[in-house]
PQR file of N, CA, C, O and H, with PARSE charges and radii, in Angstrom:
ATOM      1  N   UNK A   1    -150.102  37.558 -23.117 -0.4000 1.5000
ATOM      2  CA  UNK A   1    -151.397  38.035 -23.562 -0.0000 2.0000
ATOM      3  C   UNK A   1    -151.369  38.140 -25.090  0.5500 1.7000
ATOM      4  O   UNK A   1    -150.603  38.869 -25.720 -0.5500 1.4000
ATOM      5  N   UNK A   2    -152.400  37.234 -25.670 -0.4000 1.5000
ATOM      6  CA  UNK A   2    -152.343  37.542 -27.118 -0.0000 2.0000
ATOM      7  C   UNK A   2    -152.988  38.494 -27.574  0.5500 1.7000
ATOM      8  O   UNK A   2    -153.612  39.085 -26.693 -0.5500 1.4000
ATOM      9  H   UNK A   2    -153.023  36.642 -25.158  0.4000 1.0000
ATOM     10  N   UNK A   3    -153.154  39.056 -28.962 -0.4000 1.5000
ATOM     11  CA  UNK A   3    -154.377  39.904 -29.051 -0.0000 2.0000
ATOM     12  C   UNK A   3    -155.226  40.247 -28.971  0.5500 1.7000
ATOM     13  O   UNK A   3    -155.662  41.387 -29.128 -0.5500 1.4000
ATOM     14  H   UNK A   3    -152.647  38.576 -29.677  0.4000 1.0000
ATOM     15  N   UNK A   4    -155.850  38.989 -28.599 -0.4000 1.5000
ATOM     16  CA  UNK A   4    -157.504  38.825 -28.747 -0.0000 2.0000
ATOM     17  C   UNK A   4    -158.067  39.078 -26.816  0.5500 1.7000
ATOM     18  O   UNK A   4    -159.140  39.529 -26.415 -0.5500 1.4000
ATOM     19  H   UNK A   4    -155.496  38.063 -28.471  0.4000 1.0000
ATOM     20  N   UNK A   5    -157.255  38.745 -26.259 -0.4000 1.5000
ATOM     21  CA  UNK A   5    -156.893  39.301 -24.529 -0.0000 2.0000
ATOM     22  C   UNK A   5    -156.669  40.632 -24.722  0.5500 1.7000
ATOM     23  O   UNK A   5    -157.617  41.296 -24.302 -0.5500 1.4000
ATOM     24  H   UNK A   5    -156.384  38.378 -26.585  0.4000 1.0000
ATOM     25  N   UNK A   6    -155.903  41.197 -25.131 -0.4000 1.5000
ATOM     26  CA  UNK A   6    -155.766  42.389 -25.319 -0.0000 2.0000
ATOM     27  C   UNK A   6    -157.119  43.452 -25.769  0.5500 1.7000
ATOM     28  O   UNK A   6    -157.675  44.332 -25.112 -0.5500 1.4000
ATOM     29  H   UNK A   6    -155.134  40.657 -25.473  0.4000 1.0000
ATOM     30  N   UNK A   7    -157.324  43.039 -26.928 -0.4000 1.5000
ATOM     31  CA  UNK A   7    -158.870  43.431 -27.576 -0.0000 2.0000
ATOM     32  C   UNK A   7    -160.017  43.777 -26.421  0.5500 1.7000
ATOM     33  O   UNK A   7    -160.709  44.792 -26.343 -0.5500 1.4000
ATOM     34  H   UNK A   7    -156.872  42.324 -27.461  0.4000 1.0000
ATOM     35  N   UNK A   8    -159.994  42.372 -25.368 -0.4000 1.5000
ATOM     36  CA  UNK A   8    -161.394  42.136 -24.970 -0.0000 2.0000
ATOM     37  C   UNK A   8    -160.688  43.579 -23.211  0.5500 1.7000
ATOM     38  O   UNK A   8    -161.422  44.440 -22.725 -0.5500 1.4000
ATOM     39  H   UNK A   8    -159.432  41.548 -25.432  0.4000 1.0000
ATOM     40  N   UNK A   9    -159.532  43.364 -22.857 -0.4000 1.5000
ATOM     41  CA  UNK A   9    -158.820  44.438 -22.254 -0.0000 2.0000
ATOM     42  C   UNK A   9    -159.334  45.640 -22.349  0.5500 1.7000
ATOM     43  O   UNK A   9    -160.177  46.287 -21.728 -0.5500 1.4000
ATOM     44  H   UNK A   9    -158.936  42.664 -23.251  0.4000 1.0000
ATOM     45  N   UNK A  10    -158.441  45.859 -23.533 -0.4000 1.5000
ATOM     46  CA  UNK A  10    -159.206  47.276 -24.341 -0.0000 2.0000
ATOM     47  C   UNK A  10    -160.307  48.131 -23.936  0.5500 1.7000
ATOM     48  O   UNK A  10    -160.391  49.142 -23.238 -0.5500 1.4000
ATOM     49  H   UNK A  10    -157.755  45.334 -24.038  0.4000 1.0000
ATOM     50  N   UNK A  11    -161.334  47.228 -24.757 -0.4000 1.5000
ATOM     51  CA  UNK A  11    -162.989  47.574 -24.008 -0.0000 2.0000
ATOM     52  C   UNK A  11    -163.603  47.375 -23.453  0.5500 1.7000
ATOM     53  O   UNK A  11    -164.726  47.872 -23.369 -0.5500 1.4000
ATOM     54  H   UNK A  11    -161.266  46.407 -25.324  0.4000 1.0000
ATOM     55  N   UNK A  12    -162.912  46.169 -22.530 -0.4000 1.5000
ATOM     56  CA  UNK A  12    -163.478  45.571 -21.214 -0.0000 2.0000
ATOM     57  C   UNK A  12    -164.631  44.694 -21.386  0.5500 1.7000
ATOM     58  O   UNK A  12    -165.612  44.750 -20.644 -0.5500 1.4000
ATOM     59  H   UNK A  12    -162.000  45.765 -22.598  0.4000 1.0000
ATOM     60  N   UNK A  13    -164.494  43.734 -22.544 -0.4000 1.5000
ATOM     61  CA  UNK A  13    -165.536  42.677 -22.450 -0.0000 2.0000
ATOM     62  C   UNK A  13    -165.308  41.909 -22.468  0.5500 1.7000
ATOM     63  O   UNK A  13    -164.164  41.779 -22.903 -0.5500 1.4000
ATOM     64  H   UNK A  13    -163.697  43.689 -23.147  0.4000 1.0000
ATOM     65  N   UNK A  14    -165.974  40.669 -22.092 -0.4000 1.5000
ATOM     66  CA  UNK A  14    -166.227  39.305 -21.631 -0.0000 2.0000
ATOM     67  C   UNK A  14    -166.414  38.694 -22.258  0.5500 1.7000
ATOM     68  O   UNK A  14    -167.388  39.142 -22.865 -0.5500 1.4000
ATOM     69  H   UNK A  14    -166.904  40.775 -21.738  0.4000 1.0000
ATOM     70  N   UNK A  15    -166.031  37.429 -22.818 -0.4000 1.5000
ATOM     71  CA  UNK A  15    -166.330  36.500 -24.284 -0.0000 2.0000
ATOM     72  C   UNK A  15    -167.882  36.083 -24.417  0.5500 1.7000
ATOM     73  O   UNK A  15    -168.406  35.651 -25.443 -0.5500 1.4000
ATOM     74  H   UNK A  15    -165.240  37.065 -22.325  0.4000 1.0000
ATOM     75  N   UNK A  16    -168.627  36.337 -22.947 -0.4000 1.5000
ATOM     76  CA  UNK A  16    -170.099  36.113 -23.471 -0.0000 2.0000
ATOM     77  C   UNK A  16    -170.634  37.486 -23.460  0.5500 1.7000
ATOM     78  O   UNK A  16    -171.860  37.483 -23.353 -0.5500 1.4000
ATOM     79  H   UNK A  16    -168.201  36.687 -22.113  0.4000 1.0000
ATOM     80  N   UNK A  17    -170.175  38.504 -23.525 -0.4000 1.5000
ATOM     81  CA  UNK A  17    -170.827  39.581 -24.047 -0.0000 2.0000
ATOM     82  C   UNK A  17    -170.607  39.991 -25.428  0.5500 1.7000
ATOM     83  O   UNK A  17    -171.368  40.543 -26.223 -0.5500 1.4000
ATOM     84  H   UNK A  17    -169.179  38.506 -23.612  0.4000 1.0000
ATOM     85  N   UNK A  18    -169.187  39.531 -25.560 -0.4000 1.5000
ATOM     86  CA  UNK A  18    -168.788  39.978 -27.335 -0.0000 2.0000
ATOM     87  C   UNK A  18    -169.707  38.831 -28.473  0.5500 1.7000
ATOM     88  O   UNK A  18    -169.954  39.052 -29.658 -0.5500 1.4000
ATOM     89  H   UNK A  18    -168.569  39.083 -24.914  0.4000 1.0000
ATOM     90  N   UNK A  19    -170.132  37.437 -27.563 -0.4000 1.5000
ATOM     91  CA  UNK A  19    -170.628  36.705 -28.101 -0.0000 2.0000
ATOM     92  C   UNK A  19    -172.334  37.072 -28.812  0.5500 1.7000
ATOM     93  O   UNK A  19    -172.965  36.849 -29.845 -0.5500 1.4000
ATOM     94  H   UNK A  19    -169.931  37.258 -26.600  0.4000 1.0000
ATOM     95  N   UNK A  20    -172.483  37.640 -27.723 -0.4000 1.5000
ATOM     96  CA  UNK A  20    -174.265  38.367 -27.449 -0.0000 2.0000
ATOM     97  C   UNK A  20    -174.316  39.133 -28.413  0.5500 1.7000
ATOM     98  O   UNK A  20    -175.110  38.781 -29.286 -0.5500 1.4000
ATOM     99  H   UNK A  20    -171.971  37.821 -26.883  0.4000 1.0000
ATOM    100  N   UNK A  21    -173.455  40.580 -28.690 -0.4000 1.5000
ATOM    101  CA  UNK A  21    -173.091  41.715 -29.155 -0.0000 2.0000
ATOM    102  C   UNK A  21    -172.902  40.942 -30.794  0.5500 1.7000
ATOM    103  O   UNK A  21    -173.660  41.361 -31.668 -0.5500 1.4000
ATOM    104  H   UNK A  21    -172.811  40.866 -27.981  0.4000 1.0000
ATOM    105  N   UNK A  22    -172.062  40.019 -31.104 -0.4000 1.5000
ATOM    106  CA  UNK A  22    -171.430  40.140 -32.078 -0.0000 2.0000
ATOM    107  C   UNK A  22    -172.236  38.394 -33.231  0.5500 1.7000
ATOM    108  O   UNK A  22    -172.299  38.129 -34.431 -0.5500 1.4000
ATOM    109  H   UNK A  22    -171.446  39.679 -30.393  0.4000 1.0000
ATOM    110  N   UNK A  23    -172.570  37.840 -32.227 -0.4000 1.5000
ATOM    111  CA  UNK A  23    -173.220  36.669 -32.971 -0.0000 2.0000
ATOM    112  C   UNK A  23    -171.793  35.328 -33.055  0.5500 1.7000
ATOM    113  O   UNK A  23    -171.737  34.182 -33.503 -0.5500 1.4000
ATOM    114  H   UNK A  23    -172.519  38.056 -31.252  0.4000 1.0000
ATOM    115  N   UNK A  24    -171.013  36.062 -32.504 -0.4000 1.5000
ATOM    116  CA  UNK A  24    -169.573  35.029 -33.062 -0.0000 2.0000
ATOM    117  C   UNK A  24    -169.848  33.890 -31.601  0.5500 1.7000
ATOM    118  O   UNK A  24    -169.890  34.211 -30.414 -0.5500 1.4000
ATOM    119  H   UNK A  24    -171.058  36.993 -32.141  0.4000 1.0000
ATOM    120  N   UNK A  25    -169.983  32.685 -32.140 -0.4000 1.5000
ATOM    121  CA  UNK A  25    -169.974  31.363 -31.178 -0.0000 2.0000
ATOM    122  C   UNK A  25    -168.720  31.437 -30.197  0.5500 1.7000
ATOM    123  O   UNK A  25    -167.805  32.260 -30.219 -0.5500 1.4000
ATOM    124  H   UNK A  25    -169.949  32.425 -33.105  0.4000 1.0000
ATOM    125  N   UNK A  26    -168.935  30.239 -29.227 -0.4000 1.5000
ATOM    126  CA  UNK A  26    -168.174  30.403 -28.437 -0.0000 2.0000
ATOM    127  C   UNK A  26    -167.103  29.608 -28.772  0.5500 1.7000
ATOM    128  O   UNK A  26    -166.109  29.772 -28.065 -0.5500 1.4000
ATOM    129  H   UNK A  26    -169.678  29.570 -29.209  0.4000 1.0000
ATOM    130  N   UNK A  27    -167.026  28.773 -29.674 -0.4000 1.5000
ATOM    131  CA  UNK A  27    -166.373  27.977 -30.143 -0.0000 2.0000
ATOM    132  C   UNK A  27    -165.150  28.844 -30.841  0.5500 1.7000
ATOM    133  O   UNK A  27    -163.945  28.669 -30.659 -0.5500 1.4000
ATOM    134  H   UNK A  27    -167.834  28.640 -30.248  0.4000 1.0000
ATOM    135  N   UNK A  28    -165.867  29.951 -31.797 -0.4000 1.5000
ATOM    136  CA  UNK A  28    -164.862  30.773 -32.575 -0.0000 2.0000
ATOM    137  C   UNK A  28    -163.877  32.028 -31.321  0.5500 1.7000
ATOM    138  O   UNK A  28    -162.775  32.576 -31.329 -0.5500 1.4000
ATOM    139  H   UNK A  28    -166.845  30.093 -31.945  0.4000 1.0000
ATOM    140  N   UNK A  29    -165.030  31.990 -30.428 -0.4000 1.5000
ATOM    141  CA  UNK A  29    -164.215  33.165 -29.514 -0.0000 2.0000
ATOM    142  C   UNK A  29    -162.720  31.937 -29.251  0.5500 1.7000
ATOM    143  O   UNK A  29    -161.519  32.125 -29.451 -0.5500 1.4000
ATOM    144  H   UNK A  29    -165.926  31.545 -30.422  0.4000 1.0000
ATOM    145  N   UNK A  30    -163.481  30.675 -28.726 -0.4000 1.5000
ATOM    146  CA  UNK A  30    -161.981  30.122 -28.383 -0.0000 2.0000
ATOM    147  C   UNK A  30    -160.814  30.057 -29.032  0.5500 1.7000
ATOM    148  O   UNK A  30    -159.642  30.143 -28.664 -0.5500 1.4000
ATOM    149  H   UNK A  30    -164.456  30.522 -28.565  0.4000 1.0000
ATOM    150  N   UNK A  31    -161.417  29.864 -30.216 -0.4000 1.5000
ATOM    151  CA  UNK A  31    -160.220  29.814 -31.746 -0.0000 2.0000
ATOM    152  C   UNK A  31    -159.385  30.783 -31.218  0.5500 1.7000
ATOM    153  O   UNK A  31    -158.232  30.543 -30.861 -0.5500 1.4000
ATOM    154  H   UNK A  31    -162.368  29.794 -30.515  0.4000 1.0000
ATOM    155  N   UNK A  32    -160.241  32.531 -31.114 -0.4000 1.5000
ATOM    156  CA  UNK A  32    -159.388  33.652 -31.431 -0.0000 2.0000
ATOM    157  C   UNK A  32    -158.831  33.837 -29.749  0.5500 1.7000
ATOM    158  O   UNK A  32    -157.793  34.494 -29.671 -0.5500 1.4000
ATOM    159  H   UNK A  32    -161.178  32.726 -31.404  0.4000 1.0000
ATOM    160  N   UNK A  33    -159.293  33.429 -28.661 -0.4000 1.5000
ATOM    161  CA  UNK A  33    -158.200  33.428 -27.242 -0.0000 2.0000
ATOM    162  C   UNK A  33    -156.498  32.130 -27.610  0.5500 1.7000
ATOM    163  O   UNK A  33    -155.460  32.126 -26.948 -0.5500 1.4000
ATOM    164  H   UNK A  33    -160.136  32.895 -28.724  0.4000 1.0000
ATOM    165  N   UNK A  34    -156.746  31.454 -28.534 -0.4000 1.5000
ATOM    166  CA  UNK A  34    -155.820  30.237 -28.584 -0.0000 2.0000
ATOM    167  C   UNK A  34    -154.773  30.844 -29.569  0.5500 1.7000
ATOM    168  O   UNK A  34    -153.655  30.362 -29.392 -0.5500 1.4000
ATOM    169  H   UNK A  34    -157.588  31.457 -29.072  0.4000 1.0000
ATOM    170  N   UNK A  35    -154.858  31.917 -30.709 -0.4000 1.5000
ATOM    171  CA  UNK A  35    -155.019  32.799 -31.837 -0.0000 2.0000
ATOM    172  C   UNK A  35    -153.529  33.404 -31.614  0.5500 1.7000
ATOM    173  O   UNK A  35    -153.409  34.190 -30.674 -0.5500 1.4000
ATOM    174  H   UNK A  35    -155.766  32.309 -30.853  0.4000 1.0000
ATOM    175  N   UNK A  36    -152.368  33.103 -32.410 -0.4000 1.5000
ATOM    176  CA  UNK A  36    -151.185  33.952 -31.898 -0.0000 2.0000
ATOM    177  C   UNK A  36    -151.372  35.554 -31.923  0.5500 1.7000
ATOM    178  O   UNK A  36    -151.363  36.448 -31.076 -0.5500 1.4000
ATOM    179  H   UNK A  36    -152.465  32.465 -33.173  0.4000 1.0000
ATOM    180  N   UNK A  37    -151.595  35.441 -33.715 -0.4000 1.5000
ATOM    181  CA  UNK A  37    -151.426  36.741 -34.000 -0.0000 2.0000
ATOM    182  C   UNK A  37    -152.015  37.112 -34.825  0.5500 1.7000
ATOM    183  O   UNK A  37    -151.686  38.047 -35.554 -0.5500 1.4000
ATOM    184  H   UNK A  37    -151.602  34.715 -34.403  0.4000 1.0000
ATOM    185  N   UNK A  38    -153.665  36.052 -34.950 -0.4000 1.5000
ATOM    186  CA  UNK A  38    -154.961  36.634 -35.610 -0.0000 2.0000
ATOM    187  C   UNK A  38    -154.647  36.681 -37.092  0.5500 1.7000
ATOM    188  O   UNK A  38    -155.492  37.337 -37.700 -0.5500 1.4000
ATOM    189  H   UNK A  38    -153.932  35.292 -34.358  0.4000 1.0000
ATOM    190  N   UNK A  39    -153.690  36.182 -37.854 -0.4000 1.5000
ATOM    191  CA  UNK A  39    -153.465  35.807 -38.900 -0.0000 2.0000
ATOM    192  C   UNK A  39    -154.341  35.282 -39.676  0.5500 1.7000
ATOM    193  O   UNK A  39    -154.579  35.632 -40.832 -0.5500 1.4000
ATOM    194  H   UNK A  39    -153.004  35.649 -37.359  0.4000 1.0000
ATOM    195  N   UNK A  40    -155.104  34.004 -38.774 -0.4000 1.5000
ATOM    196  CA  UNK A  40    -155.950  33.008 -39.227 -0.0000 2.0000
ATOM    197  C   UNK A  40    -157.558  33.584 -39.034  0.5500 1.7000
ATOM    198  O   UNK A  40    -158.555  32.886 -39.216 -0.5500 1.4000
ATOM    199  H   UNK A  40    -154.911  33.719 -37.835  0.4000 1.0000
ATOM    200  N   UNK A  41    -157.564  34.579 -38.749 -0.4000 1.5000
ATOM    201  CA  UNK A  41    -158.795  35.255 -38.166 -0.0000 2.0000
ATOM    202  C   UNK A  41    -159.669  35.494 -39.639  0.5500 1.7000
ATOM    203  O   UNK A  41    -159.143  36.117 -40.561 -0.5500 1.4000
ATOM    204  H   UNK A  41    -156.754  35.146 -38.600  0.4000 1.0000
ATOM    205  N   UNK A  42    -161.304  34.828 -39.770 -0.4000 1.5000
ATOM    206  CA  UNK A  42    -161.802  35.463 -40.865 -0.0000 2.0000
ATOM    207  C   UNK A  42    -162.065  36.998 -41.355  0.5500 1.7000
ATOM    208  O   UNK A  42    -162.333  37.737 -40.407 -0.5500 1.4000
ATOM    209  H   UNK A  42    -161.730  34.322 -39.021  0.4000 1.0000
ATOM    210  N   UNK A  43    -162.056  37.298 -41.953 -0.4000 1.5000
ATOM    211  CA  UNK A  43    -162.755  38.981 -42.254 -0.0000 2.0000
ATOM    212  C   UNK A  43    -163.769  39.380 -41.488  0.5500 1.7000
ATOM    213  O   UNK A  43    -163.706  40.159 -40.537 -0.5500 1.4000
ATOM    214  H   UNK A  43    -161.838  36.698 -42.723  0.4000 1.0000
ATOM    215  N   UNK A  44    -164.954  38.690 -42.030 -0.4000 1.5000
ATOM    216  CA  UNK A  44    -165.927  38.869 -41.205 -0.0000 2.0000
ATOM    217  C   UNK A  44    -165.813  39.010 -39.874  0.5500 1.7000
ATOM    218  O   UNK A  44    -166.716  39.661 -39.351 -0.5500 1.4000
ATOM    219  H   UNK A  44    -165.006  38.058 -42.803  0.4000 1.0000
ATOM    220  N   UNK A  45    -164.963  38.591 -39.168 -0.4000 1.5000
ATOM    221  CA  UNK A  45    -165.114  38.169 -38.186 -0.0000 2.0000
ATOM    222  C   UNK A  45    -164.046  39.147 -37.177  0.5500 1.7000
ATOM    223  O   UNK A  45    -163.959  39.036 -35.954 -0.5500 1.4000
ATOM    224  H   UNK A  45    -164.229  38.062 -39.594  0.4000 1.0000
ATOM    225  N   UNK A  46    -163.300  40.089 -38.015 -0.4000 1.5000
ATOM    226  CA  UNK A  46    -162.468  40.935 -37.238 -0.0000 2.0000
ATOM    227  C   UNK A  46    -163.601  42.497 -37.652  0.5500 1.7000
ATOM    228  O   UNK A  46    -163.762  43.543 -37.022 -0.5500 1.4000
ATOM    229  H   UNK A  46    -163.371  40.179 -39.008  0.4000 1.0000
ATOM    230  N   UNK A  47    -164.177  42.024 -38.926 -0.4000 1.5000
ATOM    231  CA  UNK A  47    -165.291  43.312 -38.718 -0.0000 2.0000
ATOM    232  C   UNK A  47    -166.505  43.191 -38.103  0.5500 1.7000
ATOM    233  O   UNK A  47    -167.299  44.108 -38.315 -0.5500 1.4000
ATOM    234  H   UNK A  47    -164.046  41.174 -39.438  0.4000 1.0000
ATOM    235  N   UNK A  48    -166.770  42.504 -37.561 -0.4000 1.5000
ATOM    236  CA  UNK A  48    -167.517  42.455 -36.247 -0.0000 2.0000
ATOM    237  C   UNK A  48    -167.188  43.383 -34.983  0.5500 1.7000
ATOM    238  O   UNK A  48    -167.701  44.205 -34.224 -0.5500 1.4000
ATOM    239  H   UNK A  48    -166.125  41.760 -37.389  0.4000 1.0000
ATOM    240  N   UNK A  49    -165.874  42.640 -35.287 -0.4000 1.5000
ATOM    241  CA  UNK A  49    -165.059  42.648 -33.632 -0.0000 2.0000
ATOM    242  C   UNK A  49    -164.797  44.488 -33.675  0.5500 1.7000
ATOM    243  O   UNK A  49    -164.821  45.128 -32.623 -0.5500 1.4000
ATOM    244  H   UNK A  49    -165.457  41.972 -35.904  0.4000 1.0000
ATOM    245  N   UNK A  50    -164.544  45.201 -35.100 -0.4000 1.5000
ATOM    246  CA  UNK A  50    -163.969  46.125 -34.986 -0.0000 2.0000
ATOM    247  C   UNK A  50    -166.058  46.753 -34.927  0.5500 1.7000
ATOM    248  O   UNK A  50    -166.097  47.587 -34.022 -0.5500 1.4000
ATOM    249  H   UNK A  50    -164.525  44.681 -35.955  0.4000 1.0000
ATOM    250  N   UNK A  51    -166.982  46.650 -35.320 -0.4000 1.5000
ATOM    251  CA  UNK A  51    -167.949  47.369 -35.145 -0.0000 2.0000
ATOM    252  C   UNK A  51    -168.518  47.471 -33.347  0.5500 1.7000
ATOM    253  O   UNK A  51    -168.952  48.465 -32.764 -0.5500 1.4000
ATOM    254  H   UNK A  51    -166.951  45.974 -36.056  0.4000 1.0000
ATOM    255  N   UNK A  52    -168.354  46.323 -32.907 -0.4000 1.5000
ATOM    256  CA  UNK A  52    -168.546  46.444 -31.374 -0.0000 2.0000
ATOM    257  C   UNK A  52    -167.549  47.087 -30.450  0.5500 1.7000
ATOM    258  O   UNK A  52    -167.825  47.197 -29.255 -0.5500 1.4000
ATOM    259  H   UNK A  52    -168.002  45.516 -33.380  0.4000 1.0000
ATOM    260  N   UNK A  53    -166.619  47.438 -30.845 -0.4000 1.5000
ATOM    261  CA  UNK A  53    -165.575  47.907 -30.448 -0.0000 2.0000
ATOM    262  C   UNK A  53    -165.552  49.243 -30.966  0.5500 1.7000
ATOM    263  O   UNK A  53    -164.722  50.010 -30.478 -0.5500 1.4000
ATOM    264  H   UNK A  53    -166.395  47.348 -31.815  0.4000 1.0000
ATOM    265  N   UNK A  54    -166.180  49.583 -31.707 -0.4000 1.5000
ATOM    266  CA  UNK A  54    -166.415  50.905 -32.378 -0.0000 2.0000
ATOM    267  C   UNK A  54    -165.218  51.457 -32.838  0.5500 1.7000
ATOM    268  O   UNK A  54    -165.080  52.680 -32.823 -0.5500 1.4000
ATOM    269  H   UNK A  54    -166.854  48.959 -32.104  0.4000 1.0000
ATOM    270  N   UNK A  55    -164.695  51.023 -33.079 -0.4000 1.5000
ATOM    271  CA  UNK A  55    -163.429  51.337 -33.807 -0.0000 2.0000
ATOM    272  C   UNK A  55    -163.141  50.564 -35.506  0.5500 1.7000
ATOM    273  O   UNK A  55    -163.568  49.466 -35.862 -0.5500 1.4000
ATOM    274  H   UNK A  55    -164.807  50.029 -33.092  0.4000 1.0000
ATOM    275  N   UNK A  56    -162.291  51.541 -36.342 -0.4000 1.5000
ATOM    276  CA  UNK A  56    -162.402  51.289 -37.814 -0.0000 2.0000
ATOM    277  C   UNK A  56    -161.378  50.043 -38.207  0.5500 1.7000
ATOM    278  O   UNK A  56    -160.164  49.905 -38.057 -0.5500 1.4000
ATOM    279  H   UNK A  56    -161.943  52.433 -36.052  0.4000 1.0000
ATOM    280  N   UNK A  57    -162.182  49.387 -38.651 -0.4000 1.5000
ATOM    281  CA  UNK A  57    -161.103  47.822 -38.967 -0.0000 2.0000
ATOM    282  C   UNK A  57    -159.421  47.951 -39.259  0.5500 1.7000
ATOM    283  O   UNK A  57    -158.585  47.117 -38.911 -0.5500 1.4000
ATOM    284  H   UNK A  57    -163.168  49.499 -38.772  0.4000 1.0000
ATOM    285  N   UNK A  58    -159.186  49.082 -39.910 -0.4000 1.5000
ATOM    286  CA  UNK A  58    -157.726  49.264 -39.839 -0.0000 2.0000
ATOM    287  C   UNK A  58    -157.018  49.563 -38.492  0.5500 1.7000
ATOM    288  O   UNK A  58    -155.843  49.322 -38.218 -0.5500 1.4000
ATOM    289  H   UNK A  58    -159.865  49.760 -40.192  0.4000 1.0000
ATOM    290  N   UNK A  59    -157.710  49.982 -37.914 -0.4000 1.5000
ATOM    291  CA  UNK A  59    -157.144  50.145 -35.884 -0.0000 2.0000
ATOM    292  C   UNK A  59    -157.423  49.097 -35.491  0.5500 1.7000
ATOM    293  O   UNK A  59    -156.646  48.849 -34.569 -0.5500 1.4000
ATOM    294  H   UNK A  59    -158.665  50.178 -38.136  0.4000 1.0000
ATOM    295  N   UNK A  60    -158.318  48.033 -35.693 -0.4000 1.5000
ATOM    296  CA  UNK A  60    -158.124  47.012 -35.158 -0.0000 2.0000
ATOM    297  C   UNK A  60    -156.734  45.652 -35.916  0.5500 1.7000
ATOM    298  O   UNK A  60    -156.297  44.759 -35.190 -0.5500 1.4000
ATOM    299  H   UNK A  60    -158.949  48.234 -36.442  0.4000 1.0000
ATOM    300  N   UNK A  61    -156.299  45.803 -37.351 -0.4000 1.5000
ATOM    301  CA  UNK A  61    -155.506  45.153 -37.480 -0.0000 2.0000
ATOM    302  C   UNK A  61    -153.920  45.403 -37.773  0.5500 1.7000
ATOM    303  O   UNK A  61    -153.161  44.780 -38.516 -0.5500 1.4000
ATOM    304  H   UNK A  61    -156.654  46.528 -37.941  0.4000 1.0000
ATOM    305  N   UNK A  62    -153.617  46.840 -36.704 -0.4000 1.5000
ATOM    306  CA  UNK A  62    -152.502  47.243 -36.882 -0.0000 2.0000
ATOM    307  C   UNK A  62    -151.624  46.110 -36.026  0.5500 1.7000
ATOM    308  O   UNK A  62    -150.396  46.191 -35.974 -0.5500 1.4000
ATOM    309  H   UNK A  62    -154.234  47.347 -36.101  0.4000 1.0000
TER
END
């Protein structure tokens, strides 16, 4: 399980709900399921992840 499995774990969502929620394509969700260790992950795009998740971007990139 990489992180991004983990993440959607977490708060229990579905790549077409984080998609709905967050505006991020499905194309990019795939990037970040394929994603070792989110290294390559844009900014934007982990502060998204951390506002739908309601949690503060530094808890999401510990």
């Amino acid at each position: 399980m990489n992180w991004f499995d983990k993440y959607k774990n977490d708060f229990e969502f579905k790549s077409y709900v984080l998609s709905k929620k967050t505006g991020i394509t499905r194309s990019i969700l795939e990037f970040l399921e394929d994603s070792k260790d989110g290294s390559n992950v844009k900014f934007g795009t982990l502060i998204l992840l951390a506002e739908v998740g309601g949690k503060p971007l530094a808890d999401l990139v510990k």
